[in-house]
Structure formats: C-alpha cells, structure tokens
Coordinates of C-alpha atoms and ligand atoms in Angstrom, one line a residue:
Chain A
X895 CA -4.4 -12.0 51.7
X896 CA -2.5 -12.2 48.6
X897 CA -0.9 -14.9 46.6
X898 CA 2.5 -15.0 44.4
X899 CA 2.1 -17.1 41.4
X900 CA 4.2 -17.9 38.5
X901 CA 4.2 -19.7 35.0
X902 CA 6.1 -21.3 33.0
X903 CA 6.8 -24.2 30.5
X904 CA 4.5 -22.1 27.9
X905 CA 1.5 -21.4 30.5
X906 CA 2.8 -18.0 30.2
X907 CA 1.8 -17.4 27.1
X908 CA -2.3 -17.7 28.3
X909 CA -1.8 -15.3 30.3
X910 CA -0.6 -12.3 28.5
X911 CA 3.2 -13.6 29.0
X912 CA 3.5 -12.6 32.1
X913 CA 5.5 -15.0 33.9
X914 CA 4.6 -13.6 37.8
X915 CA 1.3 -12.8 39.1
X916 CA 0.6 -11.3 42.6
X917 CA -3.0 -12.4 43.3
X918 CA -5.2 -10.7 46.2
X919 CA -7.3 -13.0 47.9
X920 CA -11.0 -11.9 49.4
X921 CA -11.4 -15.4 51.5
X922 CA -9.8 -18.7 51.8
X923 CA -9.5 -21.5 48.9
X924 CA -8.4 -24.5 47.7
X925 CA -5.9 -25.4 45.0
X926 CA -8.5 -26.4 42.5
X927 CA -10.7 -23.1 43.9
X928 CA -7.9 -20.8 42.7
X929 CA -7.8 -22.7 39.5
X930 CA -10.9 -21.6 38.6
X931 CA -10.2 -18.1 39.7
X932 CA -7.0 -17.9 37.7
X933 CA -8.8 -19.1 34.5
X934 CA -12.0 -16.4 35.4
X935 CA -9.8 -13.5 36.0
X936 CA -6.4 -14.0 34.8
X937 CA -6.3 -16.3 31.5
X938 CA -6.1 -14.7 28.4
X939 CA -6.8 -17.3 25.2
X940 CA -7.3 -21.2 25.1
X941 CA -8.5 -22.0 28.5
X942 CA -8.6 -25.9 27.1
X943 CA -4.6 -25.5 27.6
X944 CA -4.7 -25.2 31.1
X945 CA -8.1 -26.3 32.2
X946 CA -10.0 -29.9 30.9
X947 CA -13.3 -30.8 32.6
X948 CA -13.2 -29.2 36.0
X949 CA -9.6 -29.3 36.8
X950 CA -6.2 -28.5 36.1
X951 CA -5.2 -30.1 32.8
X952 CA -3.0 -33.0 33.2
X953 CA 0.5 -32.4 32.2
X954 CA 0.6 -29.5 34.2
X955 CA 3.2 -29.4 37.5
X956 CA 2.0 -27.4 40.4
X957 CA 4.5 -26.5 43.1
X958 CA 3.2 -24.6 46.0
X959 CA 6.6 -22.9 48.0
X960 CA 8.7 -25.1 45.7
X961 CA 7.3 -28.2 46.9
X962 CA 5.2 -31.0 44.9
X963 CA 1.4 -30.2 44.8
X964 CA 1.2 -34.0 45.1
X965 CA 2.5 -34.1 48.3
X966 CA 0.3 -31.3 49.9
X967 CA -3.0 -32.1 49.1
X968 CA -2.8 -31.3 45.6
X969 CA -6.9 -29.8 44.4
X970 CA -7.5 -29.8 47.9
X971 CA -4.7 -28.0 49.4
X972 CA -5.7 -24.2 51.5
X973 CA -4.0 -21.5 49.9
X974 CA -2.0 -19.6 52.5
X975 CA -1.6 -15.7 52.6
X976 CA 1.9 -15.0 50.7
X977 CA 2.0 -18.4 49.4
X978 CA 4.2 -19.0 46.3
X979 CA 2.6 -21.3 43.8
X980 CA 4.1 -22.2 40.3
X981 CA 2.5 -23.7 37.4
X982 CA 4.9 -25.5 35.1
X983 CA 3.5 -27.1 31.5
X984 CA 5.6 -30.2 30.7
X985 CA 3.9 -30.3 27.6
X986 CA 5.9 -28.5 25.4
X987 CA 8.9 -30.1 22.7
X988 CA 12.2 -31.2 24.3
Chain B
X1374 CA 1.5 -34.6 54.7
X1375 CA 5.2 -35.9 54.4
X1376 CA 6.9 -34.1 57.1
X1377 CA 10.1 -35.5 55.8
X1378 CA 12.1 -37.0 52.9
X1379 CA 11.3 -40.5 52.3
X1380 CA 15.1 -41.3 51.7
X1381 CA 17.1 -39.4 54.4
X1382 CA 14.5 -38.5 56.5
X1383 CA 16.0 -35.3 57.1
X1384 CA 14.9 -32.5 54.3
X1385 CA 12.0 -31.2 53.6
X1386 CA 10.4 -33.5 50.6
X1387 CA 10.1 -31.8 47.1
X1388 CA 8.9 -33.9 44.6
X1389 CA 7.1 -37.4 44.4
X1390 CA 8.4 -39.6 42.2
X1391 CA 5.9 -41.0 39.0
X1392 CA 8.1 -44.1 39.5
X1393 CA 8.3 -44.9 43.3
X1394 CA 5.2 -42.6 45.1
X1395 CA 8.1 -41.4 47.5
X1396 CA 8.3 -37.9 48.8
X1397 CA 11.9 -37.1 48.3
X1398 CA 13.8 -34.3 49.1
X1399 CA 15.8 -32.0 46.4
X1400 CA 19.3 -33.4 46.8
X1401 CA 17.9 -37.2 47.2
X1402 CA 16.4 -36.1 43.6
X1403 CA 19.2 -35.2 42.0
X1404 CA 21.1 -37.6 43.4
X1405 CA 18.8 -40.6 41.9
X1406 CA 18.3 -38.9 39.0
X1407 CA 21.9 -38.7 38.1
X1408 CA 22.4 -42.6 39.1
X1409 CA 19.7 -44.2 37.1
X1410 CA 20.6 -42.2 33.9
X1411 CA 24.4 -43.2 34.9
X1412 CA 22.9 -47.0 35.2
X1413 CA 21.0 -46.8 32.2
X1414 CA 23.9 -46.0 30.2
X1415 CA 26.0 -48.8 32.0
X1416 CA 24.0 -51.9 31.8
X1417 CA 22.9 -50.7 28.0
X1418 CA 26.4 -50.0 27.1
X1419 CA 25.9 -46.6 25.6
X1420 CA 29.0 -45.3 24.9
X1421 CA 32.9 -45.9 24.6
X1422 CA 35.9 -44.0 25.6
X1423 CA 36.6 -42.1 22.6
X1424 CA 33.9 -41.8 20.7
X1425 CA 32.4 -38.6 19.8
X1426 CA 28.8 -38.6 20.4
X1427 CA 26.6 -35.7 18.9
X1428 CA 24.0 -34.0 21.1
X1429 CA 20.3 -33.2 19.5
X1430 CA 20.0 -29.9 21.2
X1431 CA 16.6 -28.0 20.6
X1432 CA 16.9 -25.7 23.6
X1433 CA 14.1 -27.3 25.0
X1434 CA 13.5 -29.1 28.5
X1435 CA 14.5 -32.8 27.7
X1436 CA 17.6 -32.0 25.3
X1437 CA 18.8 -29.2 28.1
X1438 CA 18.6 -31.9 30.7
X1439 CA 20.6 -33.9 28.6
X1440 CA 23.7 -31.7 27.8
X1441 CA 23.5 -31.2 31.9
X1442 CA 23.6 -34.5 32.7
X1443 CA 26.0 -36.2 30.0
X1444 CA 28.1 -33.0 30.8
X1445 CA 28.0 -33.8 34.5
X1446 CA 28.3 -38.0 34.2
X1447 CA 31.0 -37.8 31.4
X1448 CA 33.0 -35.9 34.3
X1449 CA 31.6 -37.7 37.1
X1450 CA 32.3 -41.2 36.2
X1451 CA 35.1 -40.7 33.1
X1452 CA 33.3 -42.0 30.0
X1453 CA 35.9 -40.2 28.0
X1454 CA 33.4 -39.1 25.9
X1455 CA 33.4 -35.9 23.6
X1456 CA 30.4 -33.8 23.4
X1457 CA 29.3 -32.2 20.6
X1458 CA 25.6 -30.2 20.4
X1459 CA 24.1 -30.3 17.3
X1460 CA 21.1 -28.1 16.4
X1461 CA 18.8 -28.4 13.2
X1462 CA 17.5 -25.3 12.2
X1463 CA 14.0 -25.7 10.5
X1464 CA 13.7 -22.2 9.3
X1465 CA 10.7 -21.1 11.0
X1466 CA 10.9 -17.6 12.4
X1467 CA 9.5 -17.1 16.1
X1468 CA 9.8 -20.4 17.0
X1469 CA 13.6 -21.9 16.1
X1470 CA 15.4 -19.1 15.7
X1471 CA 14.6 -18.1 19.6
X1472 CA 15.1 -21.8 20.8
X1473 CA 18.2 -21.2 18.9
X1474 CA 19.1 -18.6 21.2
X1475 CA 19.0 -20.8 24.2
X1476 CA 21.1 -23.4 22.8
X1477 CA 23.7 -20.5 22.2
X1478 CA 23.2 -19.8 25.7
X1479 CA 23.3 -23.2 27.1
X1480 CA 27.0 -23.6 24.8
X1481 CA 28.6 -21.0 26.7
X1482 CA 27.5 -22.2 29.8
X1483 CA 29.1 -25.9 29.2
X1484 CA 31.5 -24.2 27.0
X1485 CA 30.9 -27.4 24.2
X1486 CA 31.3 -27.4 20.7
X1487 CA 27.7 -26.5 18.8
X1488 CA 26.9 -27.0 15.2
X1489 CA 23.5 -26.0 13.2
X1490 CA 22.5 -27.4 10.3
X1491 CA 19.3 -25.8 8.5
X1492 CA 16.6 -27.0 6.2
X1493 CA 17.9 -24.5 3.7
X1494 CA 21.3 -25.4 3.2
X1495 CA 20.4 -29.3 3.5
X1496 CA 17.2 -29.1 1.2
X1497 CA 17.0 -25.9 0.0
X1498 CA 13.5 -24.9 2.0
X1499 CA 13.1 -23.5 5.5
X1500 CA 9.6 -25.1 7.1
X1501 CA 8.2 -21.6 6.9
X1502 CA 8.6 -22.0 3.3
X1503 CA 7.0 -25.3 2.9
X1504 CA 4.0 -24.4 4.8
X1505 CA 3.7 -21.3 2.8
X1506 CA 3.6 -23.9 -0.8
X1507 CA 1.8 -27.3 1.0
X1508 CA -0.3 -25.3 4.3
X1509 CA -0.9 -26.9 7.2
X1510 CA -2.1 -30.1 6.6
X1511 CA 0.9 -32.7 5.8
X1512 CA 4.2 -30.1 7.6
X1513 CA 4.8 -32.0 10.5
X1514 CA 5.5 -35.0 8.1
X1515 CA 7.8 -32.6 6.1
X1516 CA 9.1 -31.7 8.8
X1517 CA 9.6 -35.1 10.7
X1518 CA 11.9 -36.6 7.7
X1519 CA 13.8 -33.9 7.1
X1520 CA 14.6 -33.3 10.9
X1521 CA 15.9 -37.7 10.9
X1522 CA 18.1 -37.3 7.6
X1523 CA 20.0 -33.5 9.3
X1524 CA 20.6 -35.0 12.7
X1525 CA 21.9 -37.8 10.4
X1526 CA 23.9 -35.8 8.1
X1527 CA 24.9 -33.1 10.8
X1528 CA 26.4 -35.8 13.1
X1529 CA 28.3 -37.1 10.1
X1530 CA 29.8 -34.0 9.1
X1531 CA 31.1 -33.3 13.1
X1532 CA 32.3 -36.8 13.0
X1533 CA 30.3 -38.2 15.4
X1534 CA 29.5 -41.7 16.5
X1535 CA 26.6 -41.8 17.8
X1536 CA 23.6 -39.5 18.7
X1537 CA 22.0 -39.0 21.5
X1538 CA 18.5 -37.8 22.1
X1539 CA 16.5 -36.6 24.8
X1540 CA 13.4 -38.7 24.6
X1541 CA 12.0 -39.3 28.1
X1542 CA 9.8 -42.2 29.2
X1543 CA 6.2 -40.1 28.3
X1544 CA 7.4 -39.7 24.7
X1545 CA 8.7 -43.4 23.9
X1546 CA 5.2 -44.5 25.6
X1547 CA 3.7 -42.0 23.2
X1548 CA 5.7 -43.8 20.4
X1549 CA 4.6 -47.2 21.3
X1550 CA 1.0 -46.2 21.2
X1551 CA 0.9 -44.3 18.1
X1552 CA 2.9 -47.1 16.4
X1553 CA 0.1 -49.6 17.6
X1554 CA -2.4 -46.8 16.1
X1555 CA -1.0 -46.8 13.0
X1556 CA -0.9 -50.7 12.4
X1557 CA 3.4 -50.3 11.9
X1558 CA 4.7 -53.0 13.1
X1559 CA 8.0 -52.6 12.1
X1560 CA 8.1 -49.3 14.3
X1561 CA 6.2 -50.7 17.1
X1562 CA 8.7 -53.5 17.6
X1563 CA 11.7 -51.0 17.9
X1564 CA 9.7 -48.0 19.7
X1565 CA 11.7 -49.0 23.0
X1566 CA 14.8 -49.9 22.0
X1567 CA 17.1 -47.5 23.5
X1568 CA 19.5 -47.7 20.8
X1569 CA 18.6 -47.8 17.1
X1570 CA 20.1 -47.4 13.8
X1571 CA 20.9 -50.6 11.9
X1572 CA 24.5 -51.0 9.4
X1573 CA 25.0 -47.7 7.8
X1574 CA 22.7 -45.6 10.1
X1575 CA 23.9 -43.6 12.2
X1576 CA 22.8 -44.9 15.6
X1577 CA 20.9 -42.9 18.2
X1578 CA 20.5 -43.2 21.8
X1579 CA 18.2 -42.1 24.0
X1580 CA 20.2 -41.7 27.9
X1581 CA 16.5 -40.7 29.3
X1582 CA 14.5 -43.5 28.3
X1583 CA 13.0 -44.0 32.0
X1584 CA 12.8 -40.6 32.7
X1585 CA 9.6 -39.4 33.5
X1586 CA 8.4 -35.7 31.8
X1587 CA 8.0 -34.9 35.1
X1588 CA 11.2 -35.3 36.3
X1589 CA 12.9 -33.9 33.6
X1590 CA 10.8 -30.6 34.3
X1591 CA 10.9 -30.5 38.1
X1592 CA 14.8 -31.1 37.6
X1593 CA 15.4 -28.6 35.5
X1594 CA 13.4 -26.1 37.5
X1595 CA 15.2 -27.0 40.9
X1596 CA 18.5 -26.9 39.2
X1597 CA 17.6 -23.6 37.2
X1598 CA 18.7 -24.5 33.5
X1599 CA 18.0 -22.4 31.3
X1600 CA 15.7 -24.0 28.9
X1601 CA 13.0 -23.1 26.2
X1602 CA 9.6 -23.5 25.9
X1603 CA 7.2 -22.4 23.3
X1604 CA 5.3 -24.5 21.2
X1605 CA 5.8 -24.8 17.5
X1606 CA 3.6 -22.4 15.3
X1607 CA 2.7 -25.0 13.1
X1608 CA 0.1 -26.5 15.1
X1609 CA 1.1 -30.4 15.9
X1610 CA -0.4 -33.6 14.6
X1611 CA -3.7 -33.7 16.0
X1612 CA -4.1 -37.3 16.1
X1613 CA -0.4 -37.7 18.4
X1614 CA -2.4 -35.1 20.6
X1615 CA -5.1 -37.2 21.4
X1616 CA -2.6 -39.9 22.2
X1617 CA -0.6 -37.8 24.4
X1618 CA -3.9 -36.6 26.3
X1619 CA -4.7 -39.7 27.2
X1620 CA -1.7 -40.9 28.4
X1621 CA -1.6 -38.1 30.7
X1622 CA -4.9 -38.9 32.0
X1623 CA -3.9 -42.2 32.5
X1624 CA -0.7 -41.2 34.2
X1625 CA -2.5 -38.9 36.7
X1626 CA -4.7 -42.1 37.4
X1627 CA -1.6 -44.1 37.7
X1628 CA 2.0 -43.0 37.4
X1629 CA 3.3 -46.3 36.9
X1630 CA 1.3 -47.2 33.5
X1631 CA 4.2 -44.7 31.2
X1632 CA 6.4 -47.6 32.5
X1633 CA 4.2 -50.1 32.1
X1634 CA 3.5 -49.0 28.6
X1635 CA 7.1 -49.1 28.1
X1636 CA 7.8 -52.9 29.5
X1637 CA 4.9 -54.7 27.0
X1638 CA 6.8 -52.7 24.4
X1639 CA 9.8 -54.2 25.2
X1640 CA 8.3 -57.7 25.6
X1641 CA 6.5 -57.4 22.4
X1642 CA 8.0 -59.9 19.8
X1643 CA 7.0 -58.8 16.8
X1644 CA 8.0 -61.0 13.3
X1645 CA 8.0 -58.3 10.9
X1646 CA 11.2 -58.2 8.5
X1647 CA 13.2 -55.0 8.6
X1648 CA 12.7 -53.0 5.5
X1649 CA 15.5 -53.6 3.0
X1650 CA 18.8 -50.9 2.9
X1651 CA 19.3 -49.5 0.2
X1652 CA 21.3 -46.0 -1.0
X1653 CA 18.8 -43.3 -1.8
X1654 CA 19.9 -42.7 -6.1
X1655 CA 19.3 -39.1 -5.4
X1656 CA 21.0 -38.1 -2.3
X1657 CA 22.9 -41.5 -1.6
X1658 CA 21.6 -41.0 2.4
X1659 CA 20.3 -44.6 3.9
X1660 CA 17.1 -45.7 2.9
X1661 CA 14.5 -47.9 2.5
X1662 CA 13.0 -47.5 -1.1
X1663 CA 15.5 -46.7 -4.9
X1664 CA 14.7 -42.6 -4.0
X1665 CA 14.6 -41.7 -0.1
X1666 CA 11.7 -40.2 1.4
X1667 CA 13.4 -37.0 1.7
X1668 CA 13.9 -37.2 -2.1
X1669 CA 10.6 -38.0 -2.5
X1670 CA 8.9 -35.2 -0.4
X1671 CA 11.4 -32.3 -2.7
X1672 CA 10.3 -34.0 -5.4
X1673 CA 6.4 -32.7 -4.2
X1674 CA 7.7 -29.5 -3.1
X1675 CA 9.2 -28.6 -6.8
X1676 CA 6.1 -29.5 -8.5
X1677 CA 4.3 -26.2 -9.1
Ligands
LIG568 ZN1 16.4 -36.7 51.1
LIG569 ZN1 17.5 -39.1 -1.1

C-alpha cells in the first residue's frame, strides 16, 4: 500500500522542499506511526519543527482526504491504502 | 466519527472548530467564517462608508485571508469602503522580496490598488543591511519599529484612514502574554483592543481578532488562496517562541483557552497613564519621547 502526502505552510522546507510525497507502505499504521516514519525516512533538517516529544508538533494541521485529523481519530487514526494526508504548519508570519 | 456536519447535517464535516468543538462541513465554514468577521466589524464599528482603509499585506496566510474577506464583505454587505494593499519592504533578499511576489499576485487577482514602501527609502537601510552592522542579536527590535512607523507613513501617503491588520486570535493571545512577561502595563492594557491608535496615530484595526490560526489556515487551504509561507531568515525572538510554544500546547489541551486568554485581557483594568504625545524633533512622526524610537535606533546604526 502506498500513501500520498503533502506539505505546506513551510513544512516543506524539512523535507528537501518537496511539497508531494508518495509513501509505500510495508503494513498498517496509525497517524502518529507514520509520523515517526516521515521524520525517520523523509525529514531532512530540524526535526524539532515538526516533531516535539513523541508527537506531531503542535501548530501543525493534519488533514487526512481533506478532512480534519481532529475529527478522524487524529494520532490514532489507520492509514488507508491511497490515502491523502496533508500537513499544514500555521506557524509561519501572516 | 462525525458521519455528518454538525450544522446542516447533510455534508461531509471538514474541520472542527477551536471555538465550538463542532464538526462542520466546508460551506457551513465559510459561511460562519464570513459572518463573524462581518459581526465583528459591525458591533465594533470598524469602518465608514467612504473611508479609505489601507491593507498590511505581507503575502502571508492571515493578511491574504484578509484582502479575501474585506474584498468579499465590502461587496457582500456594501461598507463602501476603498481598499488599498500596502506592503513594507524590509529589504531582506530571499525572504520579502518572494512574499513580495505573492502580494503582486494576490493584486491582480482582486485587481486593488498596492503600494510598497521599503526600509531604504524610509530610513535609508534594508534589514539585510542592519543585520550585517548590529548581527543577530537586537534586529527583530530594528525591525519591529521601523515596520509600525512605514505602515504608518505608507497609509498616510495613500491617504488612508485607517489600517487594517491581520492579527488572528493566537497572535493577540500571544501579545497579552508577552506584555504580562515583560511587566508593560501600558501595552498589556491595550493588547485586545481591536482598534488602537490614539489623536494623531493612525489607527489600526484588526477585522480577525477571534479568528483562530487555525481557521485562518484551513480557510485559506479549502478556498485555495494563494498565500506565502517561509519564515524569516533572521531567526525570531526566542523568548516570543517560547510564548507561542506554549500556547499551542495549551491550545491542543484546550482550544478555548486563546479565547479565554483573550477575555481576562479585555477585562483587565489596568491604571497606567498613556505615555505623553509628543512630535518626534527629528522626523516629526508621533511619539512618545523629544526624538522617536525610530530616530533613536538610526542614530545607533550611524555610529561606526
Ligand atoms: Zn454543513
Ligand atoms: Zn523620529
């Protein structure tokens, strides 16, 4: 299985400014698994920008097929084969 | 799971609100979006038919959101309002000049009237400039006043009333605490005003004041502006990072504390007399002290 993911709001800038990402999959995981997997395999430079402690740094917006991460489960939600998820920073000037 | 919007009950749910917990759908978003910033700047009293009001447009998220929606309200409910952007030009290469871009961009698109004012023609340095003398320890105080005396100057030279900023709710929370950090009490008793400027200022507004970040991102994603979002080069004030870190930890604990944050600010009573007005000697710009802090700060720079 394979997932689509994209960043924006800055995040693309950790990881080597590439804004889209297609991401196989060997077995099934949860939001917060894939987390970890992005920042292992993907993440270029100051993981403290999109990881603090064992999560997903606050400040950080994740839609999963353009709906609210919040209202799926959020860490918990099982990623699904061809799922889109985005990660948006709202931490950058306005 | 929310199988349904919590307002119409028919679409599929797209965002929850910081402010209400509900699962709403896109269009029940926008549409509440667009009515509270409406309501905020009816019951404040924001603007006047007629007047000219001068946009602070940085390209970025909140300012783009702005232009959108006083673009879209001004139509939508006939202020009779003119729009003008206005865009300060720090002079630092990588950074302004491509958020510049955007604003160029986000002109045509709204097809409004844009003027840039730059560090160098206003003071004679670009930031890049500055850090290269001073280094990276004081800029972003450089920086700070010389960005609140342009807007000021810009707005007057378009002939503008009034300016409007796109502050959102996480950033005048941010304000409150880092006013209560710093001991200023003058500051911390007019951190939520939403509109400022005494006699002679220029006033600003800020139309997003109860907006969360959040909202202001996930509607300008779902309504695909065009917006711009690197961070400076110069890395920020450490000391407002930590503040902002831990209102976001707070807020993923509990959404409602940015506007609980917000409300004791605007309870707060707090007896300190406004500084005295005076004309800066040097400039003649608004200020508090004989020489403005603008004057003061070139007056550091040209020392060798
Ligand atoms: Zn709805
Ligand atoms: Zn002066």
């Amino acid at each position: 299985m394979s997932v689509h993911i994209a960043f924006s709001g800055g995040l693309e800038d950790l990881f080597n400014k590439q804004r889209n990402l297609t991401v196989p999959l060997e077995s099934q995981l949860t939001l917060k698994q894939l987390v970890f997997h992005l920042k292992d395999r993907y993440l270029q430079t100051r993981p403290e920008l999109f990881m603090s402690g064992d999560s997903l740094r606050p400040g950080i917006i994740v839609l999963v097929n353009d709906m609210d991460w919040e209202l799926c489960g959020k860490d918990d939600y099982v990623v699904q084969d061809r799922d889109a998820i985005s990660f948006i920073s709202t931490l950058h000037g306005g | 799971m929310i199988k349904s919007c919590e307002l119409c009950g028919i679409e599929k749910p797209a965002i929850k609100r910081p402010k209400t917990g509900q699962g709403i759908c896109k269009p029940c978003f926008f549409s509440a979006i667009e009515n509270e910033v409406h309501e905020t700047i009816i019951s404040s009293n924001l603007f006047h038919p007629g007047e000219k009001i001068a946009i602070g447009a940085s390209g970025g998220k909140d300012s783009t959101v702005l232009i959108h929606l006083l673009d879209l309200l001004n139509k939508r409910h006939n202020y009779g309002i003119e729009l003008h952007l206005l865009s300060i030009d720090e002079g630092i290469v990588g950074y302004r000049d491509d958020s510049l871009v955007t604003v160029k961009r986000n002109q045509e698109v709204y097809q409004l009237p844009l003027t840039i004012v730059s560090y160098s023609e206003l003071f004679g340095w670009t930031m890049d400039q500055i850090v290269k003398k001073i280094g990276l320890n004081n800029n972003c105080t450089y920086c700070g006043v010389f960005r609140r005396q342009a807007l000021d100057r810009g707005a007057r030279m378009i002939g503008a009333e009034k300016i409007a900023t796109g502050h959102n709710a996480d950033d005048i929370a941010e304000t409150v605490l880092m006013n209560l950090l710093r001991g200023d009490h003058f500051r911390l008793g007019k951190s939520t005003d939403i509109v400022t400027g005494e006699e002679g200022d220029m006033p600003r507004c800020k139309p997003l004041k109860y907006l969360y970040e959040k909202e202001i991102v996930l509607y300008a994603h779902y309504q695909n502006l065009d917006y711009f979002s690197t961070e400076c080069v110069y890395s920020p004030n450490a000391y407002r990072g930590y503040a902002r870190e831990f209102l976001k930890d707070l807020e993923r604990i509990r959404p409602r504390a940015i506007l609980d944050i917000i409300h004791s600010g605007e309870m707060l009573s707090v007896s300190a007399p406004a500084p005295a007005k005076m004309t800066c000697e040097r400039c003649g710009n608004v200020s508090s002290n004989k020489i403005c802090k603008a004057c003061t700060l070139l007056e550091t720079l040209s020392k060798p």
